[in-house]
Amino acid sequence: MIHPRTLRVDYSKTTSVVCVVGSELNVNINRSAPPSSKFFSVKCSSTVQYSISPPPHTTSHLSPIPLNGNSVLLISMSHASESENDSKLSLQYYGESKEVLGRALLHLTAVELSLDVDADRDGVVEKNNPNKGYWKWGPDGHGAILLVNCDSEWTYFKKPDSDHNTVSKVSDLKDMSVMVLRTRGPAKLPKGYKLTMHISQGDAESVRVFRARSSEVGSNAMSGNVLYNFFVRDYPLVLSREVLSQEVPYTGGVAEMNFYVEGLKFPDKDFDGLISINLSLLEPISEGLPETPIFTDKVVFRVAPWIMTPNTLQPVEVFVCSTSDNYQFLKGMKHIVSKSGLKLKICNEYMNRGDRWMQDELEFGYIDSPHQSFPVVLDSPRDGDLMDFPYNELLGPDFGYVTRVPQRTDVSSLDSFGNLEVSPPVTVNGKNYPLGRIIIGVAFPTAIKGRNMTKVVQDFLWAQKVQEPIALFSDWLLVGHVDEFMTFVPAPDRKGFRLLLASPDAGYKLFRGLQNDGHGQAKLFEGLKDEEPITVDEILSHDDLQAENNYVQSCIDWNRDVLKRELGLVDEDIIDLPILFKLVEDTKALYRAVAFFPDMVNMIVLGKNLGIPKPFGPKVDGCCALEAEMCSLMEGLGLSCTFIDDFASYHKRLGEVHCGSNVRREPFDFKWWNQEM
């Protein structure tokens, strides 16, 4: 890529000029000529290349050439200089009679300058990629990637590394993107010339740049023993909120200097994720006057988005709380986690302080780049008694943390992350979503007293861009979470998954079938302490309950249509689960729905193993009819059902298995930057 630069010269004067290899100096010959000049000639060292535009008729530029009002001298140098001013070019002017009127002499020093990044996203900082200054999505895209440095290298007195103003451990450098300044030229620049690196005020809020005090080769900078050093003193801060521009060393000869670029902010409503860093070569004009830029190189980074992981990805570890009353729940969870060959992390009561809703407090995701990837927990604004768990227990080396803090008056039950899910990858009307789509629950548009997920969280989710959110109607529920009526499970066919929806219609169909087969006196909740059993006949005779479930079914059907449209699904991709609801009065004297018996859709998905709330349904021949129906529906997909007793410790508190657990999963194999936008 040619970088043209207009150069003014003075006749009867010698001018020292720095020429950057790959740039072109443009001299308006007429503008610099003495008065009455009619002709000119050019002479130069063999290291200098030049041409004249428009081209003169003569083949020799040593003889006087007629001076055209538009004559431009185009000067370039293809190799770096060995020493200062080692190349020369003279421009001689003549009058009407070919008498010499003046002579301009240029002493030229050529340097190679390149600010380089991993613009082709292969993990290597290549030299002078022509696309390094632009971002483009897709497999044939370009532009470097930057991680938010939101993990913590410290175990005690920890805070995210991006909150530190220094590089305190060299291991922290692996979370940053390498940027290399490559130079070639004489031992030093001519007097007064200098290199500066600079960023805009807006970008300075989102990025910070450190440099290696000693030269490092870019491709080897992060290898060897350097990562094992504990304390670091050789990585001074170059650019930050307080320092937008700073001179950087020119070391002479053939040199590479490594810089480490650190992301500070995720994309959000006020930040599109793009960051530009500039390198400029400044030329002195005169003592006391500012230098002027004669060459600028630019690189562009995009900050990696926070990415959620759907149920179809491989689980890594499971998180639950231990409380004084959830022994049966923990027993079931330990069984299914062990059966799945996973780790179980138990948050004990001294930490959870009785807050058992692990799903509601946090959501696991990750960030990814060609050089580094690590999990990042998104902390919800609900801030119950589990509020310290994500920061104190999860934040650490290669485990990041992010949150969005709204005004407390803006927070409702819909800000708990049982109300935040993500679909598996889908294609909708020809548009591919290889990382799936985020799903949140909100109020119906016409609701006067409706609750919504707070705006700062919604803005954050939308700004990540790669998992375009879908808003469902969940405010009809007392708790208001989408995981109360939907989830996804893996499948061996079709789209690779099934959408499971709670369905009162399916529940009534099942119970009517039991009644028709003579099992109307079979009881729900039989054997449960402090719970009144109810027969199938009694349920079917309860007209108000039927009306309430008709209302619930209409709400779920609304969401069913939205999900079919936004995820490109057909009815064959959806399985209806037999679940009944009832309406209760909330604190605002509004009637909202809760599950009538344990809500089987509110399950934990661990590969082919499903941990499902034990429904305590009517028994036929000693078997729970609801469990049998669930097994029949799931085992056809090769999935194994484990029923977990959460009745007293979760269901009675308006939650279920999914609400009380959380799963960290493997990241997608698909790289987000290859997504077509």
PDB file of C-alpha atoms in Angstrom, residues 532-651:
ATOM      1  CA  GLU A 532     -52.395 -32.849  50.635  1.00  0.00           C
ATOM      2  CA  PRO A 533     -52.711 -35.552  47.944  1.00  0.00           C
ATOM      3  CA  ILE A 534     -55.086 -34.821  45.052  1.00  0.00           C
ATOM      4  CA  THR A 535     -56.625 -37.342  42.648  1.00  0.00           C
ATOM      5  CA  VAL A 536     -56.701 -37.208  38.881  1.00  0.00           C
ATOM      6  CA  ASP A 537     -60.509 -36.982  39.037  1.00  0.00           C
ATOM      7  CA  GLU A 538     -60.311 -33.967  41.381  1.00  0.00           C
ATOM      8  CA  ILE A 539     -57.893 -32.168  39.070  1.00  0.00           C
ATOM      9  CA  LEU A 540     -60.084 -32.760  36.032  1.00  0.00           C
ATOM     10  CA  SER A 541     -63.216 -31.608  37.867  1.00  0.00           C
ATOM     11  CA  HIS A 542     -61.661 -28.281  38.894  1.00  0.00           C
ATOM     12  CA  ASP A 543     -63.053 -25.823  36.314  1.00  0.00           C
ATOM     13  CA  ASP A 544     -61.100 -22.823  37.660  1.00  0.00           C
ATOM     14  CA  LEU A 545     -57.842 -24.752  37.414  1.00  0.00           C
ATOM     15  CA  GLN A 546     -58.693 -25.694  33.827  1.00  0.00           C
ATOM     16  CA  ALA A 547     -59.388 -22.028  32.988  1.00  0.00           C
ATOM     17  CA  GLU A 548     -56.111 -20.947  34.587  1.00  0.00           C
ATOM     18  CA  ASN A 549     -54.200 -23.530  32.555  1.00  0.00           C
ATOM     19  CA  ASN A 550     -55.958 -22.450  29.376  1.00  0.00           C
ATOM     20  CA  TYR A 551     -54.593 -18.968  30.063  1.00  0.00           C
ATOM     21  CA  VAL A 552     -51.110 -20.355  30.724  1.00  0.00           C
ATOM     22  CA  GLN A 553     -51.233 -22.410  27.526  1.00  0.00           C
ATOM     23  CA  SER A 554     -52.091 -19.284  25.541  1.00  0.00           C
ATOM     24  CA  CYS A 555     -49.066 -17.512  27.044  1.00  0.00           C
ATOM     25  CA  ILE A 556     -46.784 -20.435  26.189  1.00  0.00           C
ATOM     26  CA  ASP A 557     -48.271 -20.664  22.698  1.00  0.00           C
ATOM     27  CA  TRP A 558     -47.406 -16.993  22.139  1.00  0.00           C
ATOM     28  CA  ASN A 559     -43.788 -17.833  22.990  1.00  0.00           C
ATOM     29  CA  ARG A 560     -43.953 -21.017  20.928  1.00  0.00           C
ATOM     30  CA  ASP A 561     -44.766 -18.955  17.847  1.00  0.00           C
ATOM     31  CA  VAL A 562     -41.962 -16.480  18.609  1.00  0.00           C
ATOM     32  CA  LEU A 563     -39.438 -19.299  19.047  1.00  0.00           C
ATOM     33  CA  LYS A 564     -40.537 -21.044  15.857  1.00  0.00           C
ATOM     34  CA  ARG A 565     -40.147 -17.805  13.929  1.00  0.00           C
ATOM     35  CA  GLU A 566     -36.888 -16.595  15.507  1.00  0.00           C
ATOM     36  CA  LEU A 567     -35.140 -19.981  15.645  1.00  0.00           C
ATOM     37  CA  GLY A 568     -36.413 -21.385  12.360  1.00  0.00           C
ATOM     38  CA  LEU A 569     -38.247 -24.265  14.069  1.00  0.00           C
ATOM     39  CA  VAL A 570     -41.195 -26.405  13.036  1.00  0.00           C
ATOM     40  CA  ASP A 571     -43.479 -28.412  15.301  1.00  0.00           C
ATOM     41  CA  GLU A 572     -41.363 -31.535  14.813  1.00  0.00           C
ATOM     42  CA  ASP A 573     -38.500 -29.705  16.555  1.00  0.00           C
ATOM     43  CA  ILE A 574     -40.616 -29.155  19.683  1.00  0.00           C
ATOM     44  CA  ILE A 575     -41.668 -31.580  22.424  1.00  0.00           C
ATOM     45  CA  ASP A 576     -44.571 -30.666  24.742  1.00  0.00           C
ATOM     46  CA  LEU A 577     -44.131 -31.775  28.354  1.00  0.00           C
ATOM     47  CA  PRO A 578     -47.161 -32.485  30.583  1.00  0.00           C
ATOM     48  CA  ILE A 579     -46.977 -29.713  33.199  1.00  0.00           C
ATOM     49  CA  LEU A 580     -49.813 -27.881  34.967  1.00  0.00           C
ATOM     50  CA  PHE A 581     -49.780 -24.427  36.540  1.00  0.00           C
ATOM     51  CA  LYS A 582     -51.971 -22.470  38.920  1.00  0.00           C
ATOM     52  CA  LEU A 583     -52.477 -18.736  39.388  1.00  0.00           C
ATOM     53  CA  VAL A 584     -51.598 -16.997  42.648  1.00  0.00           C
ATOM     54  CA  GLU A 585     -51.846 -13.389  43.731  1.00  0.00           C
ATOM     55  CA  ASP A 586     -48.601 -11.430  43.895  1.00  0.00           C
ATOM     56  CA  THR A 587     -47.690  -8.367  45.964  1.00  0.00           C
ATOM     57  CA  LYS A 588     -49.249  -6.054  43.370  1.00  0.00           C
ATOM     58  CA  ALA A 589     -52.597  -7.866  43.524  1.00  0.00           C
ATOM     59  CA  LEU A 590     -51.936  -9.364  40.094  1.00  0.00           C
ATOM     60  CA  TYR A 591     -52.478 -13.047  39.343  1.00  0.00           C
ATOM     61  CA  ARG A 592     -49.457 -14.854  37.984  1.00  0.00           C
ATOM     62  CA  ALA A 593     -48.618 -18.497  37.382  1.00  0.00           C
ATOM     63  CA  VAL A 594     -46.595 -21.032  39.384  1.00  0.00           C
ATOM     64  CA  ALA A 595     -46.099 -24.742  38.716  1.00  0.00           C
ATOM     65  CA  PHE A 596     -48.862 -26.931  40.192  1.00  0.00           C
ATOM     66  CA  PHE A 597     -46.460 -29.860  40.653  1.00  0.00           C
ATOM     67  CA  PRO A 598     -42.648 -29.935  40.185  1.00  0.00           C
ATOM     68  CA  ASP A 599     -41.926 -28.344  36.819  1.00  0.00           C
ATOM     69  CA  MET A 600     -40.149 -31.043  34.803  1.00  0.00           C
ATOM     70  CA  VAL A 601     -38.983 -28.635  32.079  1.00  0.00           C
ATOM     71  CA  ASN A 602     -36.821 -26.884  34.708  1.00  0.00           C
ATOM     72  CA  MET A 603     -34.093 -29.519  34.410  1.00  0.00           C
ATOM     73  CA  ILE A 604     -30.314 -29.760  34.288  1.00  0.00           C
ATOM     74  CA  VAL A 605     -28.796 -31.115  31.049  1.00  0.00           C
ATOM     75  CA  LEU A 606     -25.486 -32.975  31.366  1.00  0.00           C
ATOM     76  CA  GLY A 607     -24.765 -34.469  27.976  1.00  0.00           C
ATOM     77  CA  LYS A 608     -27.149 -37.405  27.571  1.00  0.00           C
ATOM     78  CA  ASN A 609     -28.149 -37.302  31.239  1.00  0.00           C
ATOM     79  CA  LEU A 610     -31.109 -35.192  32.338  1.00  0.00           C
ATOM     80  CA  GLY A 611     -31.656 -34.240  35.990  1.00  0.00           C
ATOM     81  CA  ILE A 612     -35.422 -33.659  36.190  1.00  0.00           C
ATOM     82  CA  PRO A 613     -37.554 -32.473  39.130  1.00  0.00           C
ATOM     83  CA  LYS A 614     -39.365 -35.499  40.544  1.00  0.00           C
ATOM     84  CA  PRO A 615     -43.037 -34.671  39.796  1.00  0.00           C
ATOM     85  CA  PHE A 616     -44.719 -36.920  42.406  1.00  0.00           C
ATOM     86  CA  GLY A 617     -47.467 -37.666  39.890  1.00  0.00           C
ATOM     87  CA  PRO A 618     -50.227 -40.271  39.980  1.00  0.00           C
ATOM     88  CA  LYS A 619     -48.981 -43.845  40.114  1.00  0.00           C
ATOM     89  CA  VAL A 620     -50.168 -46.572  37.782  1.00  0.00           C
ATOM     90  CA  ASP A 621     -48.970 -50.087  38.590  1.00  0.00           C
ATOM     91  CA  GLY A 622     -46.484 -48.571  41.017  1.00  0.00           C
ATOM     92  CA  CYS A 623     -44.943 -46.198  38.474  1.00  0.00           C
ATOM     93  CA  CYS A 624     -45.376 -42.412  38.314  1.00  0.00           C
ATOM     94  CA  ALA A 625     -47.316 -41.684  35.132  1.00  0.00           C
ATOM     95  CA  LEU A 626     -45.586 -38.311  34.688  1.00  0.00           C
ATOM     96  CA  GLU A 627     -42.130 -39.872  35.018  1.00  0.00           C
ATOM     97  CA  ALA A 628     -43.086 -42.619  32.581  1.00  0.00           C
ATOM     98  CA  GLU A 629     -44.290 -40.078  30.015  1.00  0.00           C
ATOM     99  CA  MET A 630     -41.117 -38.024  30.438  1.00  0.00           C
ATOM    100  CA  CYS A 631     -38.914 -41.090  29.984  1.00  0.00           C
ATOM    101  CA  SER A 632     -40.861 -42.121  26.897  1.00  0.00           C
ATOM    102  CA  LEU A 633     -40.382 -38.690  25.318  1.00  0.00           C
ATOM    103  CA  MET A 634     -36.675 -38.357  26.178  1.00  0.00           C
ATOM    104  CA  GLU A 635     -35.406 -41.890  25.737  1.00  0.00           C
ATOM    105  CA  GLY A 636     -36.449 -41.762  22.101  1.00  0.00           C
ATOM    106  CA  LEU A 637     -33.662 -39.167  21.774  1.00  0.00           C
ATOM    107  CA  GLY A 638     -31.132 -41.394  23.534  1.00  0.00           C
ATOM    108  CA  LEU A 639     -31.393 -39.356  26.755  1.00  0.00           C
ATOM    109  CA  SER A 640     -31.428 -40.815  30.263  1.00  0.00           C
ATOM    110  CA  CYS A 641     -33.789 -39.359  32.877  1.00  0.00           C
ATOM    111  CA  THR A 642     -32.825 -39.046  36.547  1.00  0.00           C
ATOM    112  CA  PHE A 643     -35.588 -37.678  38.776  1.00  0.00           C
ATOM    113  CA  ILE A 644     -34.389 -35.517  41.651  1.00  0.00           C
ATOM    114  CA  ASP A 645     -36.459 -34.795  44.747  1.00  0.00           C
ATOM    115  CA  ASP A 646     -36.506 -30.994  45.035  1.00  0.00           C
ATOM    116  CA  PHE A 647     -40.088 -30.724  46.348  1.00  0.00           C
ATOM    117  CA  ALA A 648     -39.620 -29.304  49.834  1.00  0.00           C
ATOM    118  CA  SER A 649     -36.337 -27.454  49.337  1.00  0.00           C
ATOM    119  CA  TYR A 650     -36.971 -25.901  45.900  1.00  0.00           C
ATOM    120  CA  HIS A 651     -40.432 -26.482  44.421  1.00  0.00           C
TER     121      HIS A 651
END
